[in-house]
PDB file of C-alpha atoms in Angstrom:
ATOM      1  CA  UNK E  12     -15.017  29.781 -19.545  1.00 51.00           C
ATOM      2  CA  UNK E  13     -14.199  27.442 -16.765  1.00 53.00           C
ATOM      3  CA  UNK E  14     -10.600  27.291 -15.724  1.00 58.00           C
ATOM      4  CA  UNK E  15      -9.132  23.956 -14.942  1.00 64.00           C
ATOM      5  CA  UNK E  16      -7.665  24.058 -11.469  1.00 70.00           C
ATOM      6  CA  UNK E  17      -4.305  22.343 -11.498  1.00 75.00           C
ATOM      7  CA  UNK E  18      -3.411  20.276  -8.451  1.00 75.00           C
ATOM      8  CA  UNK E  19      -0.961  21.881  -6.067  1.00 85.00           C
ATOM      9  CA  UNK E  20       2.571  20.651  -5.724  1.00 87.00           C
ATOM     10  CA  UNK E  21       1.729  19.131  -2.336  1.00 88.00           C
ATOM     11  CA  UNK E  22      -1.286  17.281  -3.756  1.00 86.00           C
ATOM     12  CA  UNK E  23       0.884  15.890  -6.553  1.00 84.00           C
ATOM     13  CA  UNK E  24       3.572  14.893  -4.062  1.00 83.00           C
ATOM     14  CA  UNK E  25       0.972  13.216  -1.827  1.00 81.00           C
ATOM     15  CA  UNK E  26      -0.478  11.331  -4.815  1.00 80.00           C
ATOM     16  CA  UNK E  27       3.044  10.223  -5.773  1.00 77.00           C
ATOM     17  CA  UNK E  28       3.770   8.937  -2.264  1.00 73.00           C
ATOM     18  CA  UNK E  29       0.460   7.141  -1.969  1.00 75.00           C
ATOM     19  CA  UNK E  30       0.988   5.147  -5.149  1.00 74.00           C
ATOM     20  CA  UNK E  31       1.333   1.470  -4.331  1.00 67.00           C
ATOM     21  CA  UNK E  32       4.733   1.059  -5.979  1.00 78.00           C
ATOM     22  CA  UNK E  33       6.378   3.819  -3.956  1.00 75.00           C
ATOM     23  CA  UNK E  34       5.064   2.476  -0.654  1.00 74.00           C
ATOM     24  CA  UNK E  35       6.053  -1.081  -1.585  1.00 80.00           C
ATOM     25  CA  UNK E  36       9.525   0.085  -2.531  1.00 82.00           C
ATOM     26  CA  UNK E  37       9.947   1.974   0.742  1.00 81.00           C
ATOM     27  CA  UNK E  38       8.901  -1.094   2.731  1.00 82.00           C
ATOM     28  CA  UNK E  39      11.293  -3.268   0.721  1.00 83.00           C
ATOM     29  CA  UNK E  40      14.216  -0.911   1.380  1.00 87.00           C
ATOM     30  CA  UNK E  41      13.530  -0.809   5.123  1.00 87.00           C
ATOM     31  CA  UNK E  42      13.139  -4.582   5.370  1.00 84.00           C
ATOM     32  CA  UNK E  43      16.235  -5.090   3.222  1.00 81.00           C
ATOM     33  CA  UNK E  44      18.298  -2.828   5.450  1.00 85.00           C
ATOM     34  CA  UNK E  45      17.146  -4.653   8.577  1.00 83.00           C
ATOM     35  CA  UNK E  46      17.658  -8.005   6.882  1.00 79.00           C
ATOM     36  CA  UNK E  47      21.309  -7.209   6.117  1.00 80.00           C
ATOM     37  CA  UNK E  48      22.262  -7.840   9.744  1.00 82.00           C
ATOM     38  CA  UNK E  49      20.701 -11.289   9.646  1.00 80.00           C
ATOM     39  CA  UNK E  50      22.516 -12.215   6.443  1.00 74.00           C
ATOM     40  CA  UNK E  51      25.833 -10.924   7.756  1.00 76.00           C
ATOM     41  CA  UNK E  52      25.369 -12.984  10.924  1.00 81.00           C
ATOM     42  CA  UNK E  53      24.634 -16.121   8.891  1.00 76.00           C
ATOM     43  CA  UNK E  54      27.709 -15.552   6.741  1.00 71.00           C
ATOM     44  CA  UNK E  55      29.959 -14.887   9.750  1.00 75.00           C
ATOM     45  CA  UNK E  56      28.438 -17.574  11.980  1.00 81.00           C
ATOM     46  CA  UNK E  57      27.740 -20.396   9.527  1.00 79.00           C
ATOM     47  CA  UNK E  58      29.324 -19.914   6.104  1.00 73.00           C
ATOM     48  CA  UNK E  59      32.715 -18.611   7.232  1.00 69.00           C
ATOM     49  CA  UNK E  60      33.243 -21.479   9.735  1.00 78.00           C
ATOM     50  CA  UNK E  61      32.300 -23.993   7.020  1.00 78.00           C
ATOM     51  CA  UNK E  62      34.801 -22.382   4.673  1.00 70.00           C
ATOM     52  CA  UNK E  63      37.216 -22.214   7.618  1.00 72.00           C
ATOM     53  CA  UNK E  64      37.091 -26.000   7.906  1.00 80.00           C
ATOM     54  CA  UNK E  65      38.729 -26.076   4.472  1.00 78.00           C
ATOM     55  CA  UNK E  66      40.905 -22.974   4.700  1.00 69.00           C
ATOM     56  CA  UNK E  67      40.519 -19.739   6.613  1.00 65.00           C
ATOM     57  CA  UNK E  68      37.417 -18.366   8.325  1.00 65.00           C
ATOM     58  CA  UNK E  69      37.981 -14.943   6.783  1.00 70.00           C
ATOM     59  CA  UNK E  70      37.085 -14.993   3.093  1.00 73.00           C
ATOM     60  CA  UNK E  71      38.695 -11.578   2.645  1.00 74.00           C
ATOM     61  CA  UNK E  72      42.099 -13.146   3.141  1.00 75.00           C
ATOM     62  CA  UNK E  73      41.804 -15.149  -0.094  1.00 80.00           C
ATOM     63  CA  UNK E  74      43.715 -13.311  -2.798  1.00 78.00           C
ATOM     64  CA  UNK E  75      46.079 -13.826  -5.687  1.00 80.00           C
ATOM     65  CA  UNK E  76      49.057 -11.780  -6.737  1.00 80.00           C
ATOM     66  CA  UNK E  77      48.668 -10.741 -10.374  1.00 77.00           C
ATOM     67  CA  UNK E  78      51.871  -8.760 -10.663  1.00 77.00           C
ATOM     68  CA  UNK E  79      54.393  -9.372  -7.974  1.00 74.00           C
ATOM     69  CA  UNK E  80      55.930  -9.152  -5.613  1.00 82.00           C
ATOM     70  CA  UNK E  81      52.769  -8.379  -3.618  1.00 76.00           C
ATOM     71  CA  UNK E  82      53.186  -6.972  -0.146  1.00 79.00           C
ATOM     72  CA  UNK E  83      50.513  -5.917   2.318  1.00 74.00           C
ATOM     73  CA  UNK E  84      50.897  -2.965   4.643  1.00 77.00           C
ATOM     74  CA  UNK E  85      50.100  -3.224   8.353  1.00 75.00           C
ATOM     75  CA  UNK E  86      46.579  -1.847   7.786  1.00 77.00           C
ATOM     76  CA  UNK E  87      45.794  -4.565   5.211  1.00 67.00           C
ATOM     77  CA  UNK E  88      46.147  -2.427   2.100  1.00 73.00           C
ATOM     78  CA  UNK E  89      48.376  -3.485  -0.782  1.00 72.00           C
ATOM     79  CA  UNK E  90      51.697  -1.641  -0.580  1.00 74.00           C
ATOM     80  CA  UNK E  91      53.300  -3.120  -3.724  1.00 77.00           C
ATOM     81  CA  UNK E  92      52.260  -5.305  -6.626  1.00 73.00           C
ATOM     82  CA  UNK E  93      48.804  -5.926  -8.079  1.00 80.00           C
ATOM     83  CA  UNK E  94      46.651  -8.134  -5.904  1.00 79.00           C
ATOM     84  CA  UNK E  95      43.259  -9.604  -6.840  1.00 83.00           C
ATOM     85  CA  UNK E  96      41.107  -9.887  -3.728  1.00 81.00           C
ATOM     86  CA  UNK E  97      38.792 -12.624  -4.973  1.00 85.00           C
ATOM     87  CA  UNK E  98      37.909 -13.713  -1.441  1.00 84.00           C
ATOM     88  CA  UNK E  99      35.984 -10.519  -0.764  1.00 84.00           C
ATOM     89  CA  UNK E 100      34.118 -10.975  -4.068  1.00 88.00           C
ATOM     90  CA  UNK E 101      33.299 -14.550  -3.052  1.00 84.00           C
ATOM     91  CA  UNK E 102      32.046 -13.345   0.347  1.00 79.00           C
ATOM     92  CA  UNK E 103      29.864 -10.656  -1.214  1.00 82.00           C
ATOM     93  CA  UNK E 104      28.511 -13.188  -3.724  1.00 85.00           C
ATOM     94  CA  UNK E 105      27.665 -15.637  -0.945  1.00 79.00           C
ATOM     95  CA  UNK E 106      25.926 -12.863   0.992  1.00 74.00           C
ATOM     96  CA  UNK E 107      23.889 -11.975  -2.085  1.00 81.00           C
ATOM     97  CA  UNK E 108      22.922 -15.596  -2.801  1.00 83.00           C
ATOM     98  CA  UNK E 109      21.949 -16.189   0.830  1.00 76.00           C
ATOM     99  CA  UNK E 110      19.924 -12.965   0.889  1.00 73.00           C
ATOM    100  CA  UNK E 111      18.161 -13.859  -2.344  1.00 80.00           C
ATOM    101  CA  UNK E 112      17.428 -17.407  -1.150  1.00 81.00           C
ATOM    102  CA  UNK E 113      16.034 -16.300   2.200  1.00 75.00           C
ATOM    103  CA  UNK E 114      13.921 -13.556   0.619  1.00 75.00           C
ATOM    104  CA  UNK E 115      12.580 -16.006  -1.972  1.00 84.00           C
ATOM    105  CA  UNK E 116      11.884 -18.932   0.356  1.00 84.00           C
ATOM    106  CA  UNK E 117      10.652 -16.944   3.365  1.00 78.00           C
ATOM    107  CA  UNK E 118       8.848 -14.061   1.659  1.00 77.00           C
ATOM    108  CA  UNK E 119       8.193 -14.450  -2.076  1.00 83.00           C
ATOM    109  CA  UNK E 120       7.228 -18.136  -2.215  1.00 89.00           C
ATOM    110  CA  UNK E 121       4.814 -18.056   0.765  1.00 89.00           C
ATOM    111  CA  UNK E 122       3.226 -14.851  -0.562  1.00 87.00           C
ATOM    112  CA  UNK E 123       2.813 -16.390  -4.029  1.00 88.00           C
ATOM    113  CA  UNK E 124       1.149 -19.467  -2.496  1.00 92.00           C
ATOM    114  CA  UNK E 125      -1.117 -17.258  -0.373  1.00 91.00           C
ATOM    115  CA  UNK E 126      -2.134 -15.165  -3.382  1.00 89.00           C
ATOM    116  CA  UNK E 127      -2.773 -18.331  -5.428  1.00 91.00           C
ATOM    117  CA  UNK E 128      -5.047 -19.681  -2.672  1.00 92.00           C
ATOM    118  CA  UNK E 129      -6.885 -16.347  -2.491  1.00 90.00           C
ATOM    119  CA  UNK E 130      -7.325 -16.360  -6.282  1.00 89.00           C
ATOM    120  CA  UNK E 131      -8.605 -19.959  -6.218  1.00 89.00           C
ATOM    121  CA  UNK E 132     -11.103 -19.049  -3.469  1.00 88.00           C
ATOM    122  CA  UNK E 133     -12.258 -16.016  -5.445  1.00 87.00           C
ATOM    123  CA  UNK E 134     -12.711 -18.107  -8.602  1.00 84.00           C
ATOM    124  CA  UNK E 135     -14.583 -20.759  -6.614  1.00 82.00           C
ATOM    125  CA  UNK E 136     -16.925 -18.098  -5.194  1.00 80.00           C
ATOM    126  CA  UNK E 137     -17.479 -16.650  -8.674  1.00 79.00           C
ATOM    127  CA  UNK E 138     -18.151 -20.142 -10.055  1.00 74.00           C
ATOM    128  CA  UNK E 139     -20.710 -20.801  -7.309  1.00 74.00           C
ATOM    129  CA  UNK E 140     -22.328 -17.421  -7.928  1.00 71.00           C
ATOM    130  CA  UNK E 141     -22.557 -18.122 -11.674  1.00 69.00           C
ATOM    131  CA  UNK E 142     -24.054 -21.557 -10.969  1.00 68.00           C
ATOM    132  CA  UNK E 143     -26.682 -20.011  -8.674  1.00 69.00           C
ATOM    133  CA  UNK E 144     -27.449 -17.337 -11.264  1.00 68.00           C
ATOM    134  CA  UNK E 145     -27.774 -19.935 -14.038  1.00 70.00           C
ATOM    135  CA  UNK E 146     -29.973 -22.145 -11.845  1.00 78.00           C
ATOM    136  CA  UNK E 147     -32.212 -19.191 -10.947  1.00 78.00           C
ATOM    137  CA  UNK E 148     -32.428 -18.245 -14.611  1.00 78.00           C
ATOM    138  CA  UNK E 149     -33.430 -21.772 -15.559  1.00 82.00           C
ATOM    139  CA  UNK E 150     -36.123 -21.826 -12.851  1.00 83.00           C
ATOM    140  CA  UNK E 151     -37.467 -18.463 -14.023  1.00 83.00           C
ATOM    141  CA  UNK E 152     -37.575 -19.734 -17.621  1.00 88.00           C
ATOM    142  CA  UNK E 153     -39.493 -22.811 -16.500  1.00 87.00           C
ATOM    143  CA  UNK E 154     -41.986 -20.648 -14.573  1.00 89.00           C
ATOM    144  CA  UNK E 155     -42.415 -18.419 -17.618  1.00 90.00           C
ATOM    145  CA  UNK E 156     -42.955 -21.422 -19.885  1.00 90.00           C
ATOM    146  CA  UNK E 157     -45.483 -22.883 -17.425  1.00 90.00           C
ATOM    147  CA  UNK E 158     -47.378 -19.571 -17.270  1.00 90.00           C
ATOM    148  CA  UNK E 159     -47.401 -19.288 -21.048  1.00 90.00           C
ATOM    149  CA  UNK E 160     -48.642 -22.861 -21.294  1.00 90.00           C
ATOM    150  CA  UNK E 161     -51.337 -22.166 -18.678  1.00 88.00           C
ATOM    151  CA  UNK E 162     -52.534 -19.090 -20.508  1.00 86.00           C
ATOM    152  CA  UNK E 163     -52.541 -20.970 -23.757  1.00 80.00           C
ATOM    153  CA  UNK E 164     -54.543 -23.878 -22.271  1.00 75.00           C
ATOM    154  CA  UNK E 165     -56.914 -21.477 -20.466  1.00 62.00           C
ATOM    155  CA  UNK E 166     -57.840 -19.735 -23.723  1.00 56.00           C
ATOM    156  CA  UNK E 167     -58.613 -22.967 -25.512  1.00 50.00           C
ATOM    157  CA  UNK E 168     -60.944 -24.107 -22.720  1.00 49.00           C
ATOM    158  CA  UNK E 169     -63.172 -21.026 -22.806  1.00 45.00           C
TER     159      UNK E 169
END
Protein backbone atom coordinates (compact mmCIF):
# COMPACT_ATOMS: atom_id res chain seq x y z
CA UNK A 1 0.00 0.00 0.00
CA UNK A 2 1.36 3.33 -0.97
CA UNK A 3 0.43 6.21 1.24
CA UNK A 4 -0.45 9.46 -0.38
CA UNK A 5 1.76 12.16 1.04
CA UNK A 6 -0.32 15.22 1.74
CA UNK A 7 1.29 18.58 1.06
CA UNK A 8 2.47 20.46 4.12
CA UNK A 9 0.73 23.55 5.35
CA UNK A 10 3.61 25.70 4.09
CA UNK A 11 3.45 24.12 0.62
CA UNK A 12 -0.30 24.78 0.49
CA UNK A 13 0.23 28.36 1.67
CA UNK A 14 2.97 28.88 -0.93
CA UNK A 15 0.72 27.47 -3.68
CA UNK A 16 -2.08 29.79 -2.53
CA UNK A 17 0.19 32.85 -2.63
CA UNK A 18 1.62 31.97 -6.02
CA UNK A 19 -1.78 31.75 -7.67
CA UNK A 20 -2.16 34.51 -10.23
CA UNK A 21 -5.31 35.99 -8.70
CA UNK A 22 -3.75 36.51 -5.27
CA UNK A 23 -0.67 38.22 -6.69
CA UNK A 24 -2.80 40.38 -9.00
CA UNK A 25 -5.01 41.37 -6.09
CA UNK A 26 -2.01 42.29 -3.93
CA UNK A 27 -0.58 44.45 -6.71
CA UNK A 28 -3.96 46.12 -7.22
CA UNK A 29 -4.27 46.95 -3.51
CA UNK A 30 -0.78 48.45 -3.36
CA UNK A 31 -1.30 50.50 -6.52
CA UNK A 32 -4.74 51.58 -5.31
CA UNK A 33 -3.34 52.75 -2.00
CA UNK A 34 -0.60 54.74 -3.72
CA UNK A 35 -3.08 56.08 -6.25
CA UNK A 36 -5.32 57.50 -3.51
CA UNK A 37 -2.90 60.38 -2.95
CA UNK A 38 -3.06 61.33 -6.61
CA UNK A 39 -6.85 61.29 -6.65
CA UNK A 40 -7.07 63.32 -3.45
CA UNK A 41 -4.69 65.89 -4.93
CA UNK A 42 -6.79 66.15 -8.10
CA UNK A 43 -9.96 66.60 -6.06
CA UNK A 44 -8.38 69.22 -3.78
CA UNK A 45 -6.42 71.00 -6.52
CA UNK A 46 -8.82 70.88 -9.47
CA UNK A 47 -12.34 69.77 -8.57
CA UNK A 48 -12.75 71.74 -5.34
CA UNK A 49 -11.61 75.04 -6.94
CA UNK A 50 -14.03 74.45 -9.83
CA UNK A 51 -16.83 73.84 -7.35
CA UNK A 52 -15.51 76.81 -5.37
CA UNK A 53 -16.12 79.06 -8.37
CA UNK A 54 -19.82 78.30 -7.88
CA UNK A 55 -19.94 78.00 -4.10
CA UNK A 56 -17.37 76.92 -1.55
CA UNK A 57 -14.08 75.11 -2.15
CA UNK A 58 -14.81 72.68 0.68
CA UNK A 59 -17.48 70.19 -0.39
CA UNK A 60 -17.81 69.00 3.21
CA UNK A 61 -19.45 72.28 4.12
CA UNK A 62 -22.50 71.53 1.95
CA UNK A 63 -25.25 70.23 4.20
CA UNK A 64 -28.95 70.46 4.86
CA UNK A 65 -30.79 70.59 8.14
CA UNK A 66 -33.39 67.81 8.25
CA UNK A 67 -34.73 68.52 11.71
CA UNK A 68 -33.86 71.88 13.12
CA UNK A 69 -32.59 73.96 14.53
CA UNK A 70 -29.18 72.61 13.47
CA UNK A 71 -26.13 73.91 15.27
CA UNK A 72 -22.50 72.95 14.79
CA UNK A 73 -20.03 72.73 17.64
CA UNK A 74 -16.60 74.36 17.43
CA UNK A 75 -15.01 71.07 16.29
CA UNK A 76 -17.44 70.77 13.35
CA UNK A 77 -19.70 68.11 14.84
CA UNK A 78 -23.46 68.57 14.99
CA UNK A 79 -24.47 69.69 18.48
CA UNK A 80 -28.25 69.87 17.89
CA UNK A 81 -30.70 68.93 15.17
CA UNK A 82 -30.37 66.36 12.40
CA UNK A 83 -28.03 67.44 9.64
CA UNK A 84 -27.51 65.67 6.30
CA UNK A 85 -23.92 66.14 5.17
CA UNK A 86 -24.49 65.61 1.46
CA UNK A 87 -21.36 67.56 0.53
CA UNK A 88 -19.08 64.89 1.95
CA UNK A 89 -21.04 62.23 0.02
CA UNK A 90 -20.65 64.31 -3.14
CA UNK A 91 -16.90 64.64 -2.52
CA UNK A 92 -16.49 60.91 -1.95
CA UNK A 93 -18.54 60.18 -5.08
CA UNK A 94 -16.39 62.54 -7.15
CA UNK A 95 -13.24 60.89 -5.79
CA UNK A 96 -14.61 57.48 -6.73
CA UNK A 97 -15.61 58.57 -10.24
CA UNK A 98 -12.24 60.23 -10.83
CA UNK A 99 -10.41 57.15 -9.53
CA UNK A 100 -12.47 54.85 -11.72
CA UNK A 101 -11.97 57.06 -14.79
CA UNK A 102 -8.22 57.34 -14.34
CA UNK A 103 -7.84 53.60 -13.68
CA UNK A 104 -9.94 52.80 -16.75
CA UNK A 105 -8.36 55.28 -19.17
CA UNK A 106 -4.76 54.97 -17.97
CA UNK A 107 -4.60 51.28 -17.03
CA UNK A 108 -7.50 49.11 -18.22
CA UNK A 109 -8.04 50.55 -21.71
CA UNK A 110 -4.34 50.58 -22.73
CA UNK A 111 -3.90 47.05 -21.36
CA UNK A 112 -6.97 45.83 -23.27
CA UNK A 113 -5.62 47.37 -26.49
CA UNK A 114 -2.19 45.82 -25.87
CA UNK A 115 -3.70 42.39 -25.24
CA UNK A 116 -5.87 42.72 -28.37
CA UNK A 117 -2.78 43.54 -30.45
CA UNK A 118 -0.92 40.58 -28.94
CA UNK A 119 -3.88 38.29 -29.71
CA UNK A 120 -4.07 39.59 -33.30
CA UNK A 121 -0.32 38.98 -33.75
CA UNK A 122 -0.67 35.47 -32.33
CA UNK A 123 -3.60 34.70 -34.66
CA UNK A 124 -1.66 36.11 -37.61
CA UNK A 125 1.32 33.88 -36.77
CA UNK A 126 -0.97 30.86 -36.43
CA UNK A 127 -2.64 31.71 -39.75
CA UNK A 128 0.75 31.95 -41.47
CA UNK A 129 1.85 28.67 -39.89
CA UNK A 130 -1.35 26.94 -41.06
CA UNK A 131 -0.86 28.35 -44.57
CA UNK A 132 2.73 27.04 -44.66
CA UNK A 133 1.59 23.66 -43.37
CA UNK A 134 -1.21 23.47 -45.96
CA UNK A 135 1.17 24.53 -48.75
CA UNK A 136 3.74 21.92 -47.68
CA UNK A 137 1.01 19.29 -47.55
CA UNK A 138 -0.15 20.19 -51.04
CA UNK A 139 3.42 19.98 -52.37
CA UNK A 140 3.92 16.59 -50.71
CA UNK A 141 0.65 15.34 -52.24
CA UNK A 142 1.78 16.50 -55.67
CA UNK A 143 5.14 14.73 -55.24
CA UNK A 144 3.34 11.57 -54.15
CA UNK A 145 0.98 11.75 -57.13
CA UNK A 146 3.93 12.31 -59.49
CA UNK A 147 5.79 9.32 -58.03
CA UNK A 148 2.71 7.13 -58.31
CA UNK A 149 2.24 8.28 -61.90
CA UNK A 150 5.92 7.59 -62.66
CA UNK A 151 5.72 4.10 -61.21
CA UNK A 152 2.55 3.45 -63.11
CA UNK A 153 4.07 4.66 -66.41
CA UNK A 154 7.33 2.76 -65.74
CA UNK A 155 5.48 -0.54 -65.37
CA UNK A 156 3.58 -0.12 -68.60
CA UNK A 157 6.78 0.56 -70.55
CA UNK A 158 8.55 -2.64 -69.50
